[in-house]
Amino acid sequence: MVVSLTFEKAASSAPGKVILFGEHFVVYDKPAIVSAINLRARVEAWRYGRSGVWIEYRMLVDHPSTKAVEYILEKTGFMSGIRLKILSKIPASVGLGSSASVSVASAASASLISLGRIDRELVEKAALEGEKIVHINPSGIDTTIAICGGTGIYRRSRGFNPIDIPLKKILIIDTGKTRRTGEMVNRVREFSEKNKDRFREILSREEELINDVLDAFKSLDLEKLGKLMLVNQSLLREVGVSSLEIEEAIKLALDAGAYGAKLTGAGGGGCIICLADEDKIEKISKSISNKFKVYLTELSAEGLREEKI
Ligand code: PMV
């Protein structure tokens, strides 16, 4: 008989992400390019005397972590309760995948406690249950990148395919306006229902664009990548997920010398990413930082990992 050791306490962490190209259209099974960033969520977990899932001594029924951990407890037949402590450096509700990272790290810590190891497949399914609260119809891109890390092409029906990209860092500009991913996903669905033919054209344009992006990565053509970002942004604007803040932040970045910029994540506020030569990044940051919060983040960060506790 194989006896696996389970833990009284455990911790794990998972990265946030930026979608470089293809958000929203990925919900409709088009490819997107996504990269893990070096902002992480850490979740500590303890076996708990009371049954159920507790976040800092409270039972939060509609929390993604609660749903994700409940799924783990149910599938592993774990009888005790679990208490969680969430420590996230990823700003919430601004497009950087904070809820997915928190769900993934919560599920992983619960997996360590109930099974004595991180069962990645189980964690992925559990985290997706958590994401349904936030995304309504999640494509799975956020939970996948939070587990796998690195950079890759994600397609709903084909999963994640890692790729090497020439970009090491990206400038993220946070408009400071938070919004709900589910509402933005619904907004695009409404657009798709009212404009069926046009939406089909947009989806095939997006697919071509991803191929052009892969070519531009190969030839290290930042200028072309910048232009493709602007094309992607125009498609996102057309389906209704840009906002005044996003457009203002993009204009400031372009005026300061960026090759291109676009919203990242669900839009409607949240963050934009901006592509520029390394020697221009400081100038761009300065000219934007009196209006918006700016982060220079590393791309292709490590995925889900167990942490010391
Ligand atoms: O804004 P975020 O971090 O929740 O990202 C949403 C990404 C979408 O493509 C808009 C939705 C999804 O499930 O893929």
mmCIF file of C-alpha atoms and ligand atoms in Angstrom:
data_model
loop_
_atom_site.group_PDB
_atom_site.id
_atom_site.type_symbol
_atom_site.label_atom_id
_atom_site.label_comp_id
_atom_site.label_asym_id
_atom_site.label_seq_id
_atom_site.Cartn_x
_atom_site.Cartn_y
_atom_site.Cartn_z
ATOM 1 C CA MET A 1 0.000 0.000 0.000
ATOM 2 C CA VAL A 2 1.342 3.468 -0.882
ATOM 3 C CA VAL A 3 1.023 5.876 2.044
ATOM 4 C CA SER A 4 1.521 9.532 1.111
ATOM 5 C CA LEU A 5 2.352 12.043 3.803
ATOM 6 C CA THR A 6 -0.070 14.898 4.131
ATOM 7 C CA PHE A 7 0.747 18.244 5.739
ATOM 8 C CA GLU A 8 -0.714 20.251 8.628
ATOM 9 C CA LYS A 9 0.265 23.432 6.769
ATOM 10 C CA ALA A 10 1.469 24.265 3.270
ATOM 11 C CA ALA A 11 2.110 27.209 0.975
ATOM 12 C CA SER A 12 2.368 27.759 -2.736
ATOM 13 C CA SER A 13 2.524 30.680 -5.129
ATOM 14 C CA ALA A 14 1.484 31.417 -8.700
ATOM 15 C CA PRO A 15 2.249 34.309 -11.059
ATOM 16 C CA GLY A 16 -0.011 36.945 -12.553
ATOM 17 C CA LYS A 17 -0.077 37.359 -16.315
ATOM 18 C CA VAL A 18 -0.326 39.710 -19.234
ATOM 19 C CA ILE A 19 -2.165 38.766 -22.376
ATOM 20 C CA LEU A 20 0.123 40.167 -25.063
ATOM 21 C CA PHE A 21 -2.382 39.528 -27.867
ATOM 22 C CA GLY A 22 -5.825 37.973 -28.225
ATOM 23 C CA GLU A 23 -7.889 38.503 -25.038
ATOM 24 C CA HIS A 24 -11.645 38.098 -25.390
ATOM 25 C CA PHE A 25 -11.268 36.425 -28.805
ATOM 26 C CA VAL A 26 -9.665 33.530 -26.906
ATOM 27 C CA VAL A 27 -13.075 32.922 -25.297
ATOM 28 C CA TYR A 28 -14.251 32.076 -28.868
ATOM 29 C CA ASP A 29 -11.447 29.548 -29.344
ATOM 30 C CA LYS A 30 -9.041 31.887 -31.168
ATOM 31 C CA PRO A 31 -5.340 31.767 -30.213
ATOM 32 C CA ALA A 32 -3.887 34.251 -27.724
ATOM 33 C CA ILE A 33 -0.321 34.962 -26.628
ATOM 34 C CA VAL A 34 0.130 35.123 -22.879
ATOM 35 C CA SER A 35 3.067 35.544 -20.520
ATOM 36 C CA ALA A 36 3.494 35.052 -16.769
ATOM 37 C CA ILE A 37 4.815 38.111 -14.926
ATOM 38 C CA ASN A 38 6.966 38.437 -11.828
ATOM 39 C CA LEU A 39 4.122 39.618 -9.577
ATOM 40 C CA ARG A 40 2.895 36.620 -7.579
ATOM 41 C CA ALA A 41 0.103 35.487 -5.271
ATOM 42 C CA ARG A 42 1.123 33.341 -2.279
ATOM 43 C CA VAL A 43 -1.462 31.306 -0.412
ATOM 44 C CA GLU A 44 -0.770 29.652 2.932
ATOM 45 C CA ALA A 45 -3.103 26.913 4.131
ATOM 46 C CA TRP A 46 -3.657 25.037 7.388
ATOM 47 C CA ARG A 47 -5.640 21.937 8.249
ATOM 48 C CA TYR A 48 -8.483 23.410 10.335
ATOM 49 C CA GLY A 49 -10.588 22.007 13.159
ATOM 50 C CA ARG A 50 -13.862 23.305 11.729
ATOM 51 C CA SER A 51 -15.230 21.905 8.484
ATOM 52 C CA GLY A 52 -15.376 23.949 5.272
ATOM 53 C CA VAL A 53 -13.086 26.540 3.727
ATOM 54 C CA TRP A 54 -12.057 29.529 5.815
ATOM 55 C CA ILE A 55 -10.279 32.625 4.559
ATOM 56 C CA GLU A 56 -8.698 34.338 7.548
ATOM 57 C CA TYR A 57 -11.371 32.907 9.890
ATOM 58 C CA ARG A 58 -14.266 33.903 7.628
ATOM 59 C CA MET A 59 -16.375 31.759 5.342
ATOM 60 C CA LEU A 60 -16.606 33.635 2.021
ATOM 61 C CA VAL A 61 -18.976 31.569 -0.057
ATOM 62 C CA ASP A 62 -18.596 33.436 -3.364
ATOM 63 C CA HIS A 63 -14.813 33.690 -3.295
ATOM 64 C CA PRO A 64 -12.836 31.975 -6.122
ATOM 65 C CA SER A 65 -10.464 30.418 -3.543
ATOM 66 C CA THR A 66 -13.382 28.953 -1.594
ATOM 67 C CA LYS A 67 -14.787 27.315 -4.730
ATOM 68 C CA ALA A 68 -11.374 26.043 -5.826
ATOM 69 C CA VAL A 69 -10.542 24.543 -2.424
ATOM 70 C CA GLU A 70 -14.029 23.041 -2.023
ATOM 71 C CA TYR A 71 -13.444 21.247 -5.327
ATOM 72 C CA ILE A 72 -10.129 19.823 -4.032
ATOM 73 C CA LEU A 73 -11.718 18.705 -0.737
ATOM 74 C CA GLU A 74 -14.578 17.028 -2.573
ATOM 75 C CA LYS A 75 -12.394 15.223 -5.124
ATOM 76 C CA THR A 76 -9.822 14.062 -2.572
ATOM 77 C CA GLY A 77 -12.392 13.104 0.078
ATOM 78 C CA PHE A 78 -10.530 15.199 2.659
ATOM 79 C CA MET A 79 -12.592 15.341 5.834
ATOM 80 C CA SER A 80 -11.183 18.304 7.846
ATOM 81 C CA GLY A 81 -11.615 21.961 7.010
ATOM 82 C CA ILE A 82 -8.934 24.250 5.566
ATOM 83 C CA ARG A 83 -7.969 27.766 6.565
ATOM 84 C CA LEU A 84 -6.290 30.026 3.992
ATOM 85 C CA LYS A 85 -4.201 33.168 4.156
ATOM 86 C CA ILE A 86 -3.901 35.042 0.860
ATOM 87 C CA LEU A 87 -0.882 37.262 0.244
ATOM 88 C CA SER A 88 -1.001 38.672 -3.277
ATOM 89 C CA LYS A 89 1.265 41.242 -4.930
ATOM 90 C CA ILE A 90 -0.932 41.232 -8.050
ATOM 91 C CA PRO A 91 -3.312 44.212 -8.220
ATOM 92 C CA ALA A 92 -6.908 42.915 -8.348
ATOM 93 C CA SER A 93 -9.523 43.513 -11.074
ATOM 94 C CA VAL A 94 -7.174 45.276 -13.491
ATOM 95 C CA GLY A 95 -6.455 42.532 -16.036
ATOM 96 C CA LEU A 96 -3.372 40.879 -14.542
ATOM 97 C CA GLY A 97 -5.010 37.565 -13.664
ATOM 98 C CA SER A 98 -5.028 38.071 -9.895
ATOM 99 C CA SER A 99 -8.099 35.900 -9.223
ATOM 100 C CA ALA A 100 -6.717 32.999 -11.287
ATOM 101 C CA SER A 101 -3.340 33.119 -9.501
ATOM 102 C CA VAL A 102 -5.038 33.211 -6.118
ATOM 103 C CA SER A 103 -7.349 30.311 -7.089
ATOM 104 C CA VAL A 104 -4.424 28.260 -8.418
ATOM 105 C CA ALA A 105 -2.246 28.864 -5.344
ATOM 106 C CA SER A 106 -5.196 28.147 -3.002
ATOM 107 C CA ALA A 107 -6.005 24.896 -4.786
ATOM 108 C CA ALA A 108 -2.324 23.879 -4.820
ATOM 109 C CA SER A 109 -1.891 24.481 -1.085
ATOM 110 C CA ALA A 110 -5.093 22.513 -0.410
ATOM 111 C CA SER A 111 -3.769 19.725 -2.649
ATOM 112 C CA LEU A 112 -0.556 19.639 -0.570
ATOM 113 C CA ILE A 113 -2.558 19.347 2.634
ATOM 114 C CA SER A 114 -5.003 16.725 1.420
ATOM 115 C CA LEU A 115 -2.742 14.652 -0.862
ATOM 116 C CA GLY A 116 0.790 15.544 0.261
ATOM 117 C CA ARG A 117 1.631 16.763 -3.272
ATOM 118 C CA ILE A 118 0.462 19.239 -5.895
ATOM 119 C CA ASP A 119 -1.788 17.415 -8.343
ATOM 120 C CA ARG A 120 -1.556 19.907 -11.242
ATOM 121 C CA GLU A 121 -4.414 18.450 -13.219
ATOM 122 C CA LEU A 122 -6.715 18.603 -10.217
ATOM 123 C CA VAL A 123 -5.499 22.123 -9.380
ATOM 124 C CA GLU A 124 -6.291 23.283 -12.924
ATOM 125 C CA LYS A 125 -9.858 21.962 -12.750
ATOM 126 C CA ALA A 126 -10.354 23.376 -9.242
ATOM 127 C CA ALA A 127 -9.035 26.820 -10.183
ATOM 128 C CA LEU A 128 -11.317 26.918 -13.219
ATOM 129 C CA GLU A 129 -14.288 26.353 -10.887
ATOM 130 C CA GLY A 130 -13.084 29.386 -8.907
ATOM 131 C CA GLU A 131 -12.678 31.434 -12.070
ATOM 132 C CA LYS A 132 -16.284 30.821 -13.123
ATOM 133 C CA ILE A 133 -17.338 33.222 -10.347
ATOM 134 C CA VAL A 134 -15.287 36.027 -11.877
ATOM 135 C CA HIS A 135 -15.215 35.320 -15.625
ATOM 136 C CA ILE A 136 -18.674 33.725 -16.180
ATOM 137 C CA ASN A 137 -17.319 31.797 -19.201
ATOM 138 C CA PRO A 138 -13.556 31.510 -18.587
ATOM 139 C CA SER A 139 -11.386 30.514 -21.542
ATOM 140 C CA GLY A 140 -8.948 28.961 -19.059
ATOM 141 C CA ILE A 141 -6.039 31.133 -20.230
ATOM 142 C CA ASP A 142 -5.468 32.753 -16.811
ATOM 143 C CA THR A 143 -5.441 29.539 -14.779
ATOM 144 C CA THR A 144 -3.280 27.763 -17.375
ATOM 145 C CA ILE A 145 -0.562 30.418 -17.415
ATOM 146 C CA ALA A 146 -0.665 30.694 -13.605
ATOM 147 C CA ILE A 147 0.168 26.968 -13.483
ATOM 148 C CA CYS A 148 2.564 26.635 -16.438
ATOM 149 C CA GLY A 149 4.373 30.007 -16.272
ATOM 150 C CA GLY A 150 6.602 31.136 -19.157
ATOM 151 C CA THR A 151 5.097 32.483 -22.364
ATOM 152 C CA GLY A 152 2.969 30.650 -24.878
ATOM 153 C CA ILE A 153 0.100 30.435 -27.274
ATOM 154 C CA TYR A 154 -3.133 29.381 -25.633
ATOM 155 C CA ARG A 155 -6.156 28.085 -27.440
ATOM 156 C CA ARG A 156 -9.204 26.842 -25.605
ATOM 157 C CA SER A 157 -9.550 23.637 -27.631
ATOM 158 C CA ARG A 158 -5.798 22.942 -27.849
ATOM 159 C CA GLY A 159 -4.394 24.151 -24.544
ATOM 160 C CA PHE A 160 -1.017 25.795 -23.966
ATOM 161 C CA ASN A 161 1.976 25.692 -26.255
ATOM 162 C CA PRO A 162 5.128 27.344 -24.815
ATOM 163 C CA ILE A 163 7.085 29.706 -27.105
ATOM 164 C CA ASP A 164 10.268 31.759 -26.778
ATOM 165 C CA ILE A 165 9.827 35.467 -27.287
ATOM 166 C CA PRO A 166 12.481 38.145 -27.621
ATOM 167 C CA LEU A 167 10.800 40.386 -25.014
ATOM 168 C CA LYS A 168 12.127 40.126 -21.461
ATOM 169 C CA LYS A 169 10.230 43.005 -19.857
ATOM 170 C CA ILE A 170 7.066 44.928 -20.487
ATOM 171 C CA LEU A 171 5.760 48.233 -19.234
ATOM 172 C CA ILE A 172 2.325 47.949 -17.639
ATOM 173 C CA ILE A 173 0.254 51.069 -17.070
ATOM 174 C CA ASP A 174 -2.598 50.735 -14.583
ATOM 175 C CA THR A 175 -5.460 53.143 -15.290
ATOM 176 C CA GLY A 176 -6.609 52.547 -11.703
ATOM 177 C CA LYS A 177 -10.162 51.842 -12.832
ATOM 178 C CA THR A 178 -11.286 48.413 -11.636
ATOM 179 C CA ARG A 179 -14.005 46.426 -13.412
ATOM 180 C CA ARG A 180 -15.548 42.965 -13.508
ATOM 181 C CA THR A 181 -14.212 40.518 -16.068
ATOM 182 C CA GLY A 182 -17.609 38.796 -16.366
ATOM 183 C CA GLU A 183 -19.297 42.076 -17.389
ATOM 184 C CA MET A 184 -16.704 42.673 -20.092
ATOM 185 C CA VAL A 185 -17.049 39.101 -21.379
ATOM 186 C CA ASN A 186 -20.831 39.635 -21.514
ATOM 187 C CA ARG A 187 -20.348 42.900 -23.388
ATOM 188 C CA VAL A 188 -18.418 41.088 -26.129
ATOM 189 C CA ARG A 189 -21.036 38.331 -26.257
ATOM 190 C CA GLU A 190 -23.746 40.986 -26.785
ATOM 191 C CA PHE A 191 -21.679 42.547 -29.585
ATOM 192 C CA SER A 192 -21.205 39.122 -31.201
ATOM 193 C CA GLU A 193 -24.948 38.430 -31.091
ATOM 194 C CA LYS A 194 -25.907 41.805 -32.593
ATOM 195 C CA ASN A 195 -23.141 41.825 -35.244
ATOM 196 C CA LYS A 196 -22.728 38.208 -36.252
ATOM 197 C CA ASP A 197 -21.006 38.722 -39.641
ATOM 198 C CA ARG A 198 -18.702 41.452 -38.438
ATOM 199 C CA PHE A 199 -17.746 39.433 -35.367
ATOM 200 C CA ARG A 200 -16.770 36.495 -37.599
ATOM 201 C CA GLU A 201 -14.526 38.846 -39.611
ATOM 202 C CA ILE A 202 -12.988 40.211 -36.413
ATOM 203 C CA LEU A 203 -12.202 36.700 -35.207
ATOM 204 C CA SER A 204 -10.474 35.749 -38.443
ATOM 205 C CA ARG A 205 -8.560 39.076 -38.463
ATOM 206 C CA GLU A 206 -7.386 38.278 -34.927
ATOM 207 C CA GLU A 207 -6.185 34.843 -35.984
ATOM 208 C CA GLU A 208 -4.163 36.312 -38.885
ATOM 209 C CA LEU A 209 -2.780 38.895 -36.494
ATOM 210 C CA ILE A 210 -1.411 36.209 -34.170
ATOM 211 C CA ASN A 211 0.491 34.676 -37.115
ATOM 212 C CA ASP A 212 1.911 38.121 -37.977
ATOM 213 C CA VAL A 213 2.943 38.552 -34.329
ATOM 214 C CA LEU A 214 4.819 35.228 -34.361
ATOM 215 C CA ASP A 215 6.665 36.342 -37.524
ATOM 216 C CA ALA A 216 7.520 39.685 -35.911
ATOM 217 C CA PHE A 217 8.866 37.868 -32.833
ATOM 218 C CA LYS A 218 11.097 35.753 -35.098
ATOM 219 C CA SER A 219 12.488 38.766 -36.930
ATOM 220 C CA LEU A 220 12.729 40.833 -33.701
ATOM 221 C CA ASP A 221 10.713 43.557 -35.395
ATOM 222 C CA LEU A 222 9.536 45.728 -32.480
ATOM 223 C CA GLU A 223 8.130 48.382 -34.767
ATOM 224 C CA LYS A 224 5.884 45.817 -36.462
ATOM 225 C CA LEU A 225 4.900 44.339 -33.077
ATOM 226 C CA GLY A 226 3.916 47.807 -31.904
ATOM 227 C CA LYS A 227 1.718 48.293 -34.980
ATOM 228 C CA LEU A 228 0.113 44.876 -34.427
ATOM 229 C CA MET A 229 -0.666 45.888 -30.839
ATOM 230 C CA LEU A 230 -2.526 48.899 -32.187
ATOM 231 C CA VAL A 231 -4.457 46.704 -34.634
ATOM 232 C CA ASN A 232 -5.387 44.360 -31.773
ATOM 233 C CA GLN A 233 -6.461 47.376 -29.716
ATOM 234 C CA SER A 234 -8.689 48.638 -32.564
ATOM 235 C CA LEU A 235 -10.494 45.250 -32.666
ATOM 236 C CA LEU A 236 -10.959 45.328 -28.888
ATOM 237 C CA ARG A 237 -12.254 48.894 -29.124
ATOM 238 C CA GLU A 238 -14.746 47.837 -31.794
ATOM 239 C CA VAL A 239 -16.206 45.057 -29.634
ATOM 240 C CA GLY A 240 -16.688 47.577 -26.834
ATOM 241 C CA VAL A 241 -14.083 46.803 -24.179
ATOM 242 C CA SER A 242 -11.855 49.887 -24.376
ATOM 243 C CA SER A 243 -12.493 52.952 -22.202
ATOM 244 C CA LEU A 244 -11.555 56.630 -22.045
ATOM 245 C CA GLU A 245 -8.821 55.881 -19.491
ATOM 246 C CA ILE A 246 -7.353 53.138 -21.678
ATOM 247 C CA GLU A 247 -7.321 55.373 -24.753
ATOM 248 C CA GLU A 248 -5.738 58.206 -22.761
ATOM 249 C CA ALA A 249 -3.001 55.941 -21.369
ATOM 250 C CA ILE A 250 -2.278 54.574 -24.862
ATOM 251 C CA LYS A 251 -2.021 58.088 -26.309
ATOM 252 C CA LEU A 252 0.384 59.184 -23.560
ATOM 253 C CA ALA A 253 2.566 56.106 -24.171
ATOM 254 C CA LEU A 254 2.645 56.657 -27.950
ATOM 255 C CA ASP A 255 3.388 60.386 -27.551
ATOM 256 C CA ALA A 256 6.299 59.473 -25.288
ATOM 257 C CA GLY A 257 7.794 57.191 -27.953
ATOM 258 C CA ALA A 258 6.253 53.698 -27.510
ATOM 259 C CA TYR A 259 5.990 51.527 -30.635
ATOM 260 C CA GLY A 260 2.526 50.409 -29.639
ATOM 261 C CA ALA A 261 0.184 49.791 -26.739
ATOM 262 C CA LYS A 262 -3.059 47.983 -26.027
ATOM 263 C CA LEU A 263 -5.323 47.013 -23.173
ATOM 264 C CA THR A 264 -4.506 43.707 -21.505
ATOM 265 C CA GLY A 265 -7.055 41.372 -19.906
ATOM 266 C CA ALA A 266 -10.727 42.178 -19.880
ATOM 267 C CA GLY A 267 -10.455 45.952 -20.517
ATOM 268 C CA GLY A 268 -13.117 48.501 -19.531
ATOM 269 C CA GLY A 269 -10.353 50.108 -17.414
ATOM 270 C CA GLY A 270 -7.613 48.053 -15.834
ATOM 271 C CA CYS A 271 -4.154 47.895 -17.384
ATOM 272 C CA ILE A 272 -2.537 48.561 -20.721
ATOM 273 C CA ILE A 273 0.773 47.126 -21.913
ATOM 274 C CA CYS A 274 3.168 49.180 -23.898
ATOM 275 C CA LEU A 275 6.060 48.216 -26.139
ATOM 276 C CA ALA A 276 9.137 50.407 -26.411
ATOM 277 C CA ASP A 277 12.908 50.290 -26.833
ATOM 278 C CA GLU A 278 14.604 49.733 -23.491
ATOM 279 C CA ASP A 279 16.230 53.183 -23.547
ATOM 280 C CA LYS A 280 12.813 54.863 -23.954
ATOM 281 C CA ILE A 281 11.086 53.004 -21.120
ATOM 282 C CA GLU A 282 12.290 55.403 -18.420
ATOM 283 C CA LYS A 283 11.092 58.456 -20.379
ATOM 284 C CA ILE A 284 7.697 56.848 -21.001
ATOM 285 C CA SER A 285 7.337 55.836 -17.337
ATOM 286 C CA LYS A 286 8.156 59.362 -16.198
ATOM 287 C CA SER A 287 5.741 61.059 -18.554
ATOM 288 C CA ILE A 288 2.904 58.752 -17.482
ATOM 289 C CA SER A 289 3.562 58.239 -13.781
ATOM 290 C CA ASN A 290 2.032 61.555 -12.668
ATOM 291 C CA LYS A 291 -1.271 60.366 -14.135
ATOM 292 C CA PHE A 292 -1.228 56.548 -13.870
ATOM 293 C CA LYS A 293 0.581 53.853 -11.887
ATOM 294 C CA VAL A 294 3.382 52.223 -13.898
ATOM 295 C CA TYR A 295 5.059 48.817 -13.408
ATOM 296 C CA LEU A 296 8.046 47.541 -15.352
ATOM 297 C CA THR A 297 7.536 43.776 -15.081
ATOM 298 C CA GLU A 298 9.545 40.778 -16.186
ATOM 299 C CA LEU A 299 7.895 38.379 -18.608
ATOM 300 C CA SER A 300 8.025 34.550 -18.769
ATOM 301 C CA ALA A 301 8.049 34.191 -14.966
ATOM 302 C CA GLU A 302 7.992 30.789 -13.254
ATOM 303 C CA GLY A 303 4.587 29.111 -12.889
ATOM 304 C CA LEU A 304 2.998 27.465 -9.883
ATOM 305 C CA ARG A 305 5.438 26.349 -7.180
ATOM 306 C CA GLU A 306 5.411 25.033 -3.642
ATOM 307 C CA GLU A 307 6.757 27.520 -1.087
ATOM 308 C CA LYS A 308 8.292 27.143 2.360
ATOM 309 C CA ILE A 309 6.078 27.841 5.342
HETATM 310 O O1 PMV B 1 -8.964 40.689 -16.927
HETATM 311 P P1 PMV B 1 -8.595 39.293 -16.600
HETATM 312 O O2 PMV B 1 -7.258 39.165 -15.953
HETATM 313 O O3 PMV B 1 -9.681 38.637 -15.791
HETATM 314 O O4 PMV B 1 -8.468 38.486 -18.010
HETATM 315 C C1 PMV B 1 -9.586 38.198 -18.784
HETATM 316 C C2 PMV B 1 -9.226 37.523 -20.088
HETATM 317 C C3 PMV B 1 -10.441 37.329 -21.027
HETATM 318 O O5 PMV B 1 -9.922 36.877 -22.295
HETATM 319 C C4 PMV B 1 -11.166 38.636 -21.260
HETATM 320 C C5 PMV B 1 -11.452 36.311 -20.484
HETATM 321 C C6 PMV B 1 -11.003 34.858 -20.552
HETATM 322 O O6 PMV B 1 -11.564 34.050 -19.800
HETATM 323 O O7 PMV B 1 -10.145 34.508 -21.398
#
